[in-house]
XYZ file of C-alpha atoms in Angstrom:
545
model
C -4.291 -35.803 26.844
C -6.938 -35.487 29.539
C -9.470 -32.791 28.775
C -11.045 -30.977 31.671
C -14.664 -29.891 31.606
C -14.842 -26.120 32.041
C -17.885 -23.797 31.976
C -18.011 -21.534 28.916
C -18.024 -18.488 31.164
C -14.572 -19.348 32.502
C -13.266 -19.953 28.986
C -14.616 -16.570 27.889
C -13.102 -14.802 30.899
C -9.733 -16.515 30.519
C -9.378 -15.859 26.792
C -10.634 -12.269 27.109
C -8.198 -11.540 29.938
C -5.263 -12.947 27.989
C -6.195 -10.996 24.856
C -6.741 -7.772 26.798
C -3.413 -8.023 28.609
C -0.809 -9.934 26.584
C -2.489 -9.601 23.186
C -2.642 -5.818 23.525
C 0.910 -5.186 24.692
C 1.556 -2.845 21.706
C -1.399 -0.699 22.785
C -0.243 -0.498 26.401
C 3.306 0.253 25.254
C 2.046 3.025 22.975
C 0.020 4.590 25.794
C 3.163 4.519 27.941
C 5.353 6.020 25.189
C 2.813 8.814 24.691
C 2.991 9.587 28.417
C -0.693 8.830 28.932
C -0.203 6.392 31.806
C 1.676 8.734 34.136
C 0.426 10.041 37.478
C -2.961 9.161 39.003
C -4.908 10.536 36.028
C -2.919 8.300 33.708
C -3.414 5.281 35.944
C -7.144 5.923 35.857
C -7.068 6.184 32.050
C -5.173 2.892 31.870
C -7.687 1.199 34.155
C -10.643 2.502 32.135
C -9.062 1.544 28.803
C -8.057 -1.888 30.076
C -11.484 -2.533 31.509
C -13.229 -1.476 28.314
C -11.005 -3.680 26.145
C -11.611 -6.664 28.459
C -15.372 -6.122 28.448
C -15.588 -5.630 24.682
C -13.688 -8.868 24.138
C -15.960 -10.596 26.625
C -19.008 -9.332 24.735
C -17.539 -10.559 21.426
C -16.834 -14.025 22.804
C -20.251 -14.006 24.476
C -21.831 -13.663 21.026
C -19.815 -16.676 19.888
C -20.389 -18.907 22.916
C -22.491 -21.523 21.166
C -21.970 -25.286 21.247
C -19.043 -26.298 19.000
C -18.406 -22.645 18.123
C -16.745 -21.024 21.135
C -13.456 -22.919 21.209
C -12.683 -22.646 17.452
C -13.680 -18.963 17.495
C -11.496 -18.303 20.534
C -8.596 -20.078 18.832
C -8.968 -17.903 15.726
C -9.029 -14.752 17.832
C -5.892 -15.848 19.693
C -4.041 -16.467 16.419
C -5.248 -13.181 14.912
C -4.229 -11.303 18.059
C -0.779 -12.903 18.087
C -0.156 -11.940 14.456
C -1.554 -8.445 14.928
C 0.486 -7.821 18.076
C 3.676 -8.921 16.342
C 3.278 -6.603 13.367
C 2.028 -3.651 15.395
C 4.813 -4.113 17.920
C 7.604 -4.757 15.412
C 6.754 -2.269 12.648
C 4.569 0.345 14.312
C 1.695 -0.321 11.892
C -1.961 -0.325 12.862
C -4.710 -2.569 11.552
C -7.633 -1.184 9.584
C -9.485 -2.416 6.505
C -6.771 -1.063 4.210
C -4.042 -2.933 6.055
C -6.117 -6.108 6.158
C -6.748 -5.823 2.415
C -2.987 -5.613 1.906
C -2.547 -8.789 3.939
C -5.209 -10.642 1.964
C -3.583 -9.603 -1.340
C -0.021 -10.455 -0.292
C 1.564 -13.259 -2.277
C 3.692 -15.991 -0.729
C 7.032 -14.319 -1.501
C 5.966 -11.050 0.123
C 4.592 -12.993 3.079
C 7.891 -14.859 3.432
C 9.661 -11.503 3.859
C 7.413 -10.721 6.826
C 7.119 -14.120 8.478
C 10.456 -15.174 9.944
C 11.860 -16.552 13.205
C 10.866 -13.437 15.135
C 7.269 -13.855 14.000
C 7.265 -17.551 14.905
C 8.652 -16.831 18.369
C 6.295 -13.934 19.025
C 3.208 -15.752 17.746
C 4.217 -18.896 19.593
C 4.496 -17.091 22.899
C 1.290 -15.101 22.489
C -0.926 -17.812 21.031
C 0.789 -21.101 21.814
C 0.256 -21.205 25.585
C -3.445 -20.217 25.607
C -4.135 -22.514 22.638
C -2.589 -25.404 24.542
C -4.736 -24.667 27.582
C -7.796 -24.231 25.379
C -7.178 -27.616 23.807
C -7.252 -29.220 27.267
C -10.699 -27.800 27.984
C -14.036 -29.165 26.950
C -17.347 -27.402 27.291
C -20.135 -28.584 29.515
C -23.184 -29.708 27.522
C -25.883 -27.072 27.475
C -29.044 -26.649 25.454
C -29.508 -23.957 22.834
C -32.083 -22.057 24.871
C -29.898 -22.042 27.949
C -26.932 -20.976 25.815
C -28.957 -18.132 24.319
C -29.979 -16.860 27.776
C -26.406 -17.108 29.042
C -24.919 -15.411 25.971
C -27.454 -12.608 26.089
C -26.613 -12.009 29.739
C -22.860 -11.926 29.038
C -23.198 -9.574 26.087
C -25.716 -7.225 27.697
C -23.847 -7.101 30.986
C -20.485 -6.496 29.341
C -21.784 -3.718 27.104
C -23.580 -2.053 29.990
C -20.332 -1.978 31.961
C -18.503 -0.622 28.906
C -20.942 2.296 28.809
C -20.482 2.963 32.518
C -16.690 2.914 32.207
C -16.816 5.182 29.153
C -18.937 7.696 31.035
C -16.691 7.522 34.078
C -13.519 8.143 32.085
C -14.986 10.117 29.199
C -12.819 13.236 29.390
C -9.336 11.655 29.412
C -10.479 8.863 27.072
C -11.960 11.260 24.519
C -8.875 13.472 24.707
C -6.533 10.527 24.098
C -8.532 9.282 21.118
C -8.905 12.758 19.649
C -5.213 13.622 19.924
C -3.889 10.169 19.018
C -6.293 8.774 16.440
C -4.132 5.744 15.691
C -4.941 4.266 19.113
C -8.406 3.226 17.935
C -6.765 0.941 15.339
C -4.612 -0.788 17.962
C -7.279 -2.541 20.047
C -6.367 -6.137 19.294
C -7.974 -8.281 17.840
C -11.104 -6.122 17.685
C -9.336 -4.052 15.020
C -8.999 -7.149 12.824
C -12.596 -8.223 13.429
C -13.907 -4.762 12.572
C -11.731 -4.480 9.440
C -12.805 -7.922 8.260
C -16.449 -6.989 8.767
C -15.985 -3.731 6.855
C -14.403 -5.562 3.935
C -17.100 -8.222 3.947
C -19.826 -5.558 3.965
C -18.313 -3.566 1.100
C -20.081 -5.570 -1.644
C -23.375 -4.969 0.144
C -22.851 -1.206 -0.077
C -22.010 -1.368 -3.765
C -24.777 -2.890 -5.848
C -23.109 -5.022 -8.537
C -23.249 -3.078 -11.780
C -21.273 -3.016 -14.999
C -18.294 -0.689 -15.037
C -19.198 2.895 -15.780
C -17.723 3.611 -19.216
C -15.247 6.475 -19.463
C -13.815 8.240 -22.493
C -15.695 6.339 -25.185
C -15.185 9.362 -27.412
C -11.398 9.185 -27.051
C -9.354 9.500 -30.216
C -5.884 10.547 -31.351
C -5.671 12.994 -34.276
C -2.836 12.052 -36.646
C 0.294 14.117 -35.949
C 3.762 13.692 -37.395
C 5.463 10.719 -38.957
C 6.227 8.784 -35.760
C 3.726 7.559 -33.176
C 4.279 8.285 -29.466
C 5.693 5.631 -27.142
C 5.414 6.145 -23.378
C 6.923 3.996 -20.640
C 4.705 4.581 -17.623
C 6.639 3.172 -14.659
C 4.615 2.590 -11.509
C 7.064 2.664 -8.639
C 6.655 0.724 -5.411
C 7.355 2.213 -1.980
C 9.421 5.108 -3.300
C 9.576 8.090 -0.970
C 10.399 11.417 -2.532
C 12.898 12.589 0.052
C 15.298 9.685 -0.650
C 15.776 10.656 -4.291
C 18.863 12.831 -4.756
C 16.986 14.586 -7.592
C 14.714 15.965 -4.887
C 17.465 17.216 -2.581
C 18.448 14.080 -0.652
C 21.979 14.300 0.724
C 23.046 10.925 -0.683
C 23.536 10.541 -4.420
C 20.931 7.825 -4.939
C 20.031 8.938 -8.489
C 23.254 9.674 -10.403
C 22.154 8.017 -13.651
C 18.842 9.861 -13.844
C 20.629 13.143 -13.221
C 22.919 12.433 -16.175
C 19.874 11.665 -18.340
C 18.526 15.156 -17.702
C 15.126 14.209 -16.293
C 12.649 16.617 -14.706
C 11.498 15.799 -11.166
C 8.461 17.214 -9.403
C 9.324 17.492 -5.722
C 5.832 18.158 -4.381
C 3.861 15.067 -5.419
C 1.494 13.150 -3.141
C -0.094 9.726 -3.255
C -3.707 8.639 -3.325
C -3.188 6.143 -0.510
C -0.554 4.588 1.707
C -0.645 1.096 0.212
C -0.611 -0.463 -3.234
C -4.141 -1.812 -2.830
C -5.435 1.681 -2.106
C -3.254 3.773 -4.407
C -3.028 1.744 -7.592
C -6.748 1.688 -8.542
C -7.122 5.295 -7.397
C -4.194 6.743 -9.353
C -5.436 5.231 -12.629
C -8.986 6.420 -12.019
C -10.489 9.624 -13.463
C -12.370 10.280 -10.228
C -9.734 11.766 -7.935
C -9.053 10.528 -4.424
C -12.066 12.014 -2.622
C -14.613 10.842 -5.194
C -12.892 7.479 -5.623
C -13.179 6.672 -1.919
C -16.855 7.670 -1.844
C -17.801 5.885 -5.065
C -20.745 3.477 -5.188
C -19.857 2.188 -8.649
C -16.547 1.291 -10.265
C -15.401 3.217 -13.318
C -13.140 2.491 -16.252
C -9.677 3.936 -15.865
C -6.772 5.407 -17.762
C -5.810 2.227 -19.603
C -9.376 1.743 -20.824
C -9.468 5.266 -22.241
C -6.151 4.739 -24.033
C -7.601 1.606 -25.597
C -10.780 3.472 -26.549
C -8.492 5.886 -28.397
C -7.166 2.965 -30.413
C -3.738 2.870 -28.797
C -1.742 -0.246 -27.919
C -1.465 -0.836 -24.155
C 0.491 -3.481 -22.267
C 0.854 -3.971 -18.509
C 4.152 -5.624 -17.493
C 4.120 -6.678 -13.847
C 6.957 -7.540 -11.471
C 4.720 -7.394 -8.416
C 1.760 -9.187 -6.915
C -0.700 -7.935 -9.536
C -2.364 -4.776 -10.787
C -5.284 -4.667 -8.285
C -7.802 -4.685 -11.141
C -6.223 -1.847 -13.107
C -5.057 -4.061 -15.984
C -8.027 -6.458 -16.088
C -9.171 -5.262 -19.521
C -5.806 -4.796 -21.243
C -3.101 -7.273 -22.271
C -0.729 -8.037 -19.419
C 2.468 -9.950 -18.699
C 3.468 -11.145 -15.228
C 7.190 -11.532 -14.650
C 7.538 -11.836 -10.880
C 8.098 -15.597 -11.219
C 10.126 -15.489 -14.450
C 12.999 -17.917 -14.846
C 16.037 -15.721 -15.359
C 19.205 -16.939 -13.600
C 20.699 -13.448 -13.374
C 17.653 -11.394 -12.386
C 15.462 -13.933 -10.573
C 18.006 -15.947 -8.588
C 16.255 -15.414 -5.253
C 12.831 -16.594 -6.425
C 11.575 -13.030 -6.899
C 12.823 -11.030 -9.845
C 14.732 -7.770 -9.723
C 13.192 -4.909 -11.682
C 15.680 -5.253 -14.498
C 13.430 -8.067 -15.733
C 10.882 -5.438 -16.790
C 13.188 -4.253 -19.565
C 13.849 -7.676 -21.030
C 12.356 -8.228 -24.489
C 10.743 -4.808 -24.916
C 11.560 -4.772 -28.642
C 9.816 -8.099 -29.079
C 6.788 -6.960 -27.077
C 6.473 -3.876 -29.269
C 6.710 -5.934 -32.448
C 3.974 -8.297 -31.252
C 1.420 -5.507 -30.753
C -1.257 -5.004 -33.414
C 0.146 -2.755 -36.148
C -2.982 -0.602 -36.392
C -2.882 0.193 -32.678
C 0.886 0.740 -32.674
C 0.439 3.347 -35.387
C -1.712 5.461 -33.024
C 0.677 5.166 -30.090
C 1.882 2.766 -27.380
C 1.803 2.892 -23.594
C 3.848 0.237 -21.762
C 3.140 0.173 -18.028
C 5.992 -1.256 -15.957
C 4.904 -2.187 -12.426
C 7.950 -2.457 -10.173
C 8.722 -4.443 -7.054
C 10.763 -1.289 -6.361
C 11.621 -0.830 -2.697
C 9.011 -3.167 -1.252
C 9.873 -3.971 2.360
C 10.818 -5.229 4.769
C 13.353 -7.096 2.595
C 14.838 -3.935 1.091
C 18.159 -5.741 0.686
C 16.520 -8.151 -1.786
C 15.556 -5.280 -4.127
C 19.080 -4.492 -5.318
C 21.878 -6.627 -6.785
C 25.384 -6.629 -5.329
C 26.676 -4.026 -7.789
C 24.294 -1.395 -6.383
C 24.851 -1.962 -2.662
C 26.937 1.164 -2.284
C 25.570 2.094 1.154
C 26.871 -0.252 3.843
C 26.233 -1.989 6.136
C 22.681 -2.801 5.124
C 19.928 -4.539 7.057
C 19.226 -8.094 5.913
C 16.777 -9.060 8.676
C 13.026 -9.480 8.128
C 12.409 -7.881 11.519
C 13.712 -4.372 10.866
C 14.001 -3.603 14.573
C 16.847 -6.106 14.771
C 18.925 -3.626 12.719
C 20.076 -0.136 13.471
C 18.051 2.563 11.751
C 21.074 3.462 9.610
C 21.303 -0.126 8.370
C 17.619 -0.009 7.415
C 18.133 3.281 5.568
C 21.208 1.885 3.801
C 19.265 -1.106 2.491
C 16.403 1.137 1.376
C 18.737 3.620 -0.339
C 20.407 0.773 -2.220
C 16.988 -0.163 -3.606
C 16.496 3.442 -4.758
C 19.925 3.385 -6.411
C 18.866 0.294 -8.337
C 15.572 1.924 -9.344
C 17.693 4.819 -10.628
C 19.622 2.369 -12.809
C 16.474 0.649 -14.103
C 14.837 3.952 -15.023
C 17.995 5.272 -16.685
C 18.343 1.997 -18.611
C 14.742 2.402 -19.761
C 15.543 5.917 -20.989
C 18.563 4.618 -22.886
C 16.325 2.051 -24.577
C 13.887 4.814 -25.484
C 16.725 6.797 -27.006
C 17.676 3.772 -29.101
C 14.189 3.472 -30.625
C 13.772 7.218 -31.304
C 14.102 6.794 -35.079
C 10.745 4.953 -35.046
C 8.980 6.630 -32.084
C 8.486 9.878 -30.199
C 9.398 8.545 -26.771
C 8.918 9.454 -23.132
C 9.113 8.048 -19.618
C 6.929 8.912 -16.644
C 7.742 7.416 -13.231
C 5.395 7.809 -10.254
C 5.491 5.760 -7.063
C 2.306 4.383 -5.529
C 3.142 5.412 -1.949
C 6.063 6.119 0.364
C 7.523 4.343 3.371
C 8.386 4.779 7.045
C 11.953 3.804 7.864
C 11.909 3.904 11.648
C 10.898 7.513 12.238
C 8.983 7.569 15.525
C 9.411 3.776 15.605
C 7.218 3.384 12.505
C 8.170 1.032 9.685
C 6.716 0.053 6.309
C 3.461 1.732 5.168
C -0.294 1.321 5.172
C -1.354 3.596 8.040
C -4.807 5.157 7.564
C -4.350 8.146 5.257
C -5.547 10.735 7.754
C -2.970 9.782 10.381
C -0.129 8.505 8.176
C 3.105 10.534 8.279
C 4.054 12.473 5.168
C 6.861 10.036 4.329
C 4.198 7.429 3.483
C 2.405 9.859 1.129
C 5.135 12.064 -0.416
C 6.194 10.329 -3.633
C 8.587 10.931 -6.561
C 7.244 12.001 -9.969
C 9.935 11.938 -12.669
C 9.621 12.747 -16.382
C 11.876 12.315 -19.402
C 10.822 13.285 -22.933
C 12.695 12.787 -26.186
C 13.229 15.784 -28.444
C 10.595 14.284 -30.743
C 7.959 14.042 -28.023
C 8.825 17.542 -26.780
C 8.307 18.910 -30.271
C 5.130 16.881 -30.712
C 3.481 18.018 -27.467
C 5.106 21.412 -26.922
C 6.144 20.230 -23.425
C 9.815 21.076 -22.910
C 11.838 19.470 -20.130
C 13.473 22.802 -19.340
C 10.033 24.267 -18.646
C 9.149 21.346 -16.367
C 12.312 21.953 -14.340
C 11.302 25.560 -13.663
C 8.881 26.411 -10.913
C 7.232 23.951 -8.579
C 3.635 22.813 -8.497
C 1.833 20.592 -6.052
C 0.699 17.352 -7.682
C -1.267 14.362 -6.488
C -2.159 11.043 -8.039
C -5.366 12.805 -9.132
C -3.276 14.376 -11.917
C -1.921 11.147 -13.393
C -4.978 10.237 -15.498
C -5.139 13.625 -17.211
C -1.356 14.087 -17.479
C -0.906 10.843 -19.426
C -3.814 11.672 -21.734
C -2.226 15.069 -22.336
C 1.206 13.621 -23.115
C -0.312 11.081 -25.493
C -2.497 13.848 -27.012
C -5.687 11.863 -26.519
C -8.751 14.010 -27.139
C -11.725 13.062 -24.980
C -14.392 14.670 -22.842
C -12.885 12.793 -19.862
C -9.723 14.929 -20.024
C -9.369 17.949 -17.706
C -6.656 20.387 -18.683
C -6.621 21.831 -15.163
C -5.479 18.431 -13.865
C -2.738 17.955 -16.458
C 0.677 18.346 -14.807
C 2.241 19.206 -18.177
C -0.354 21.674 -19.448
C 1.497 24.746 -18.159
C 4.457 23.856 -20.397
C 2.385 22.959 -23.442
C 0.947 26.406 -24.065
C -2.506 25.441 -22.860
C -2.424 28.214 -20.234
C -4.143 26.132 -17.604
C -2.891 26.198 -14.006
C -2.320 22.866 -12.298
C -4.684 22.565 -9.375
C -4.068 20.457 -6.266
């Protein structure tokens, strides 16, 4: 293939123009959908926004226009822009550091659900053509000093023009960004570059230090003949309003209703993704303090261990995001079970396999003080909702089986999602039945809380992970379900009938203290005001949001 010698300036202009136009089609579509490109004022806003995006990309490439650097850097930006445009355009997501962290922590099975023919076609069209043209170009030799002068001129000139355009269109631009905050996360691929920089800089803002110890004084006073046993089920992508227990029109939770559980209908997550929510919900800090922290702190599972209890994390997901690093753990997502793991990723029923054996293998001294088994579900993780339920639970038909959810009708997407909730209902009810079976040896209970919710096509949004401040409620409103045996009710004074009466607003901030309260762990880290069960245990402490 003959390679043509092209000045770096033309390469920068060509790549920047392509990225600004084709690579940002989701941004221009969103501006159109919002009605911001109508009439002369809208045309002017579009021209200002387009010009600023082009100039910012030019400045970025100008900083990278060094010998043997420009073409690889441009290729990476083209690939990143193609991927970002596909996911923003197909699922309505935006890209910030939280979303990028989710991508970096995604395992190959989760990635396979997202990367299908539609992704290949979209990425091929957006990146393939410019990459082919880029491969046919070669840079003209230039010295480092000359390159530095040229790059400085490109960057300075581009940024100066950005300032002029911003001043010229300040009023409509500021109004659009103020009223539609998600637009700032849609400038592609600058959103990815910024998020990657923020993640890379995070360790610099947090000086490496040992974990801050929490609850070292924790202990469990001896009570009764039987120790407590709690199944703490961490749900995945469960949204509260699709649980029939919480008023949903479809009967997605018939088995839990028959088990007589209590369901809090006003519970809210710490984040909109697993990477954000999971460490936060097990932390004693609360969401606001957790996000502003400069030092990591031990969490709920550490305090339970300090109290001498037996703790085990059982995972059917892509990991615990650091929550279970200091406790025994079992990872089942790749287990070899022909019935439950036929598709290469296990259904949540695998979490209940061998629980008797796992209990028996725990140290006897710790078991005698109490046991907490944490079951981390794959739950309703999308977009492959159809893969989260076996055939026997696909009662809502037809269901979407496509990786690209926009290929299905919204009802088909909802059907597939609701089938996954129906299967979660079965798994939780089966767990309760197991707890009933071991009641002669234990005072048992189950607590289920999802890590975050999900968008199912409302306002053309799918999946989750939007920045918390702009995410819709369906990505933050989560189920919180409790079942307690008669023994655990008598032990703690918390009656299920009391929990069913009245409604309180809960957040993930309450989880740490609520579990300590149920397990009757005494420690200075416990706050009765943050215990969701305190009002029913005679501790006369209101639950605070």
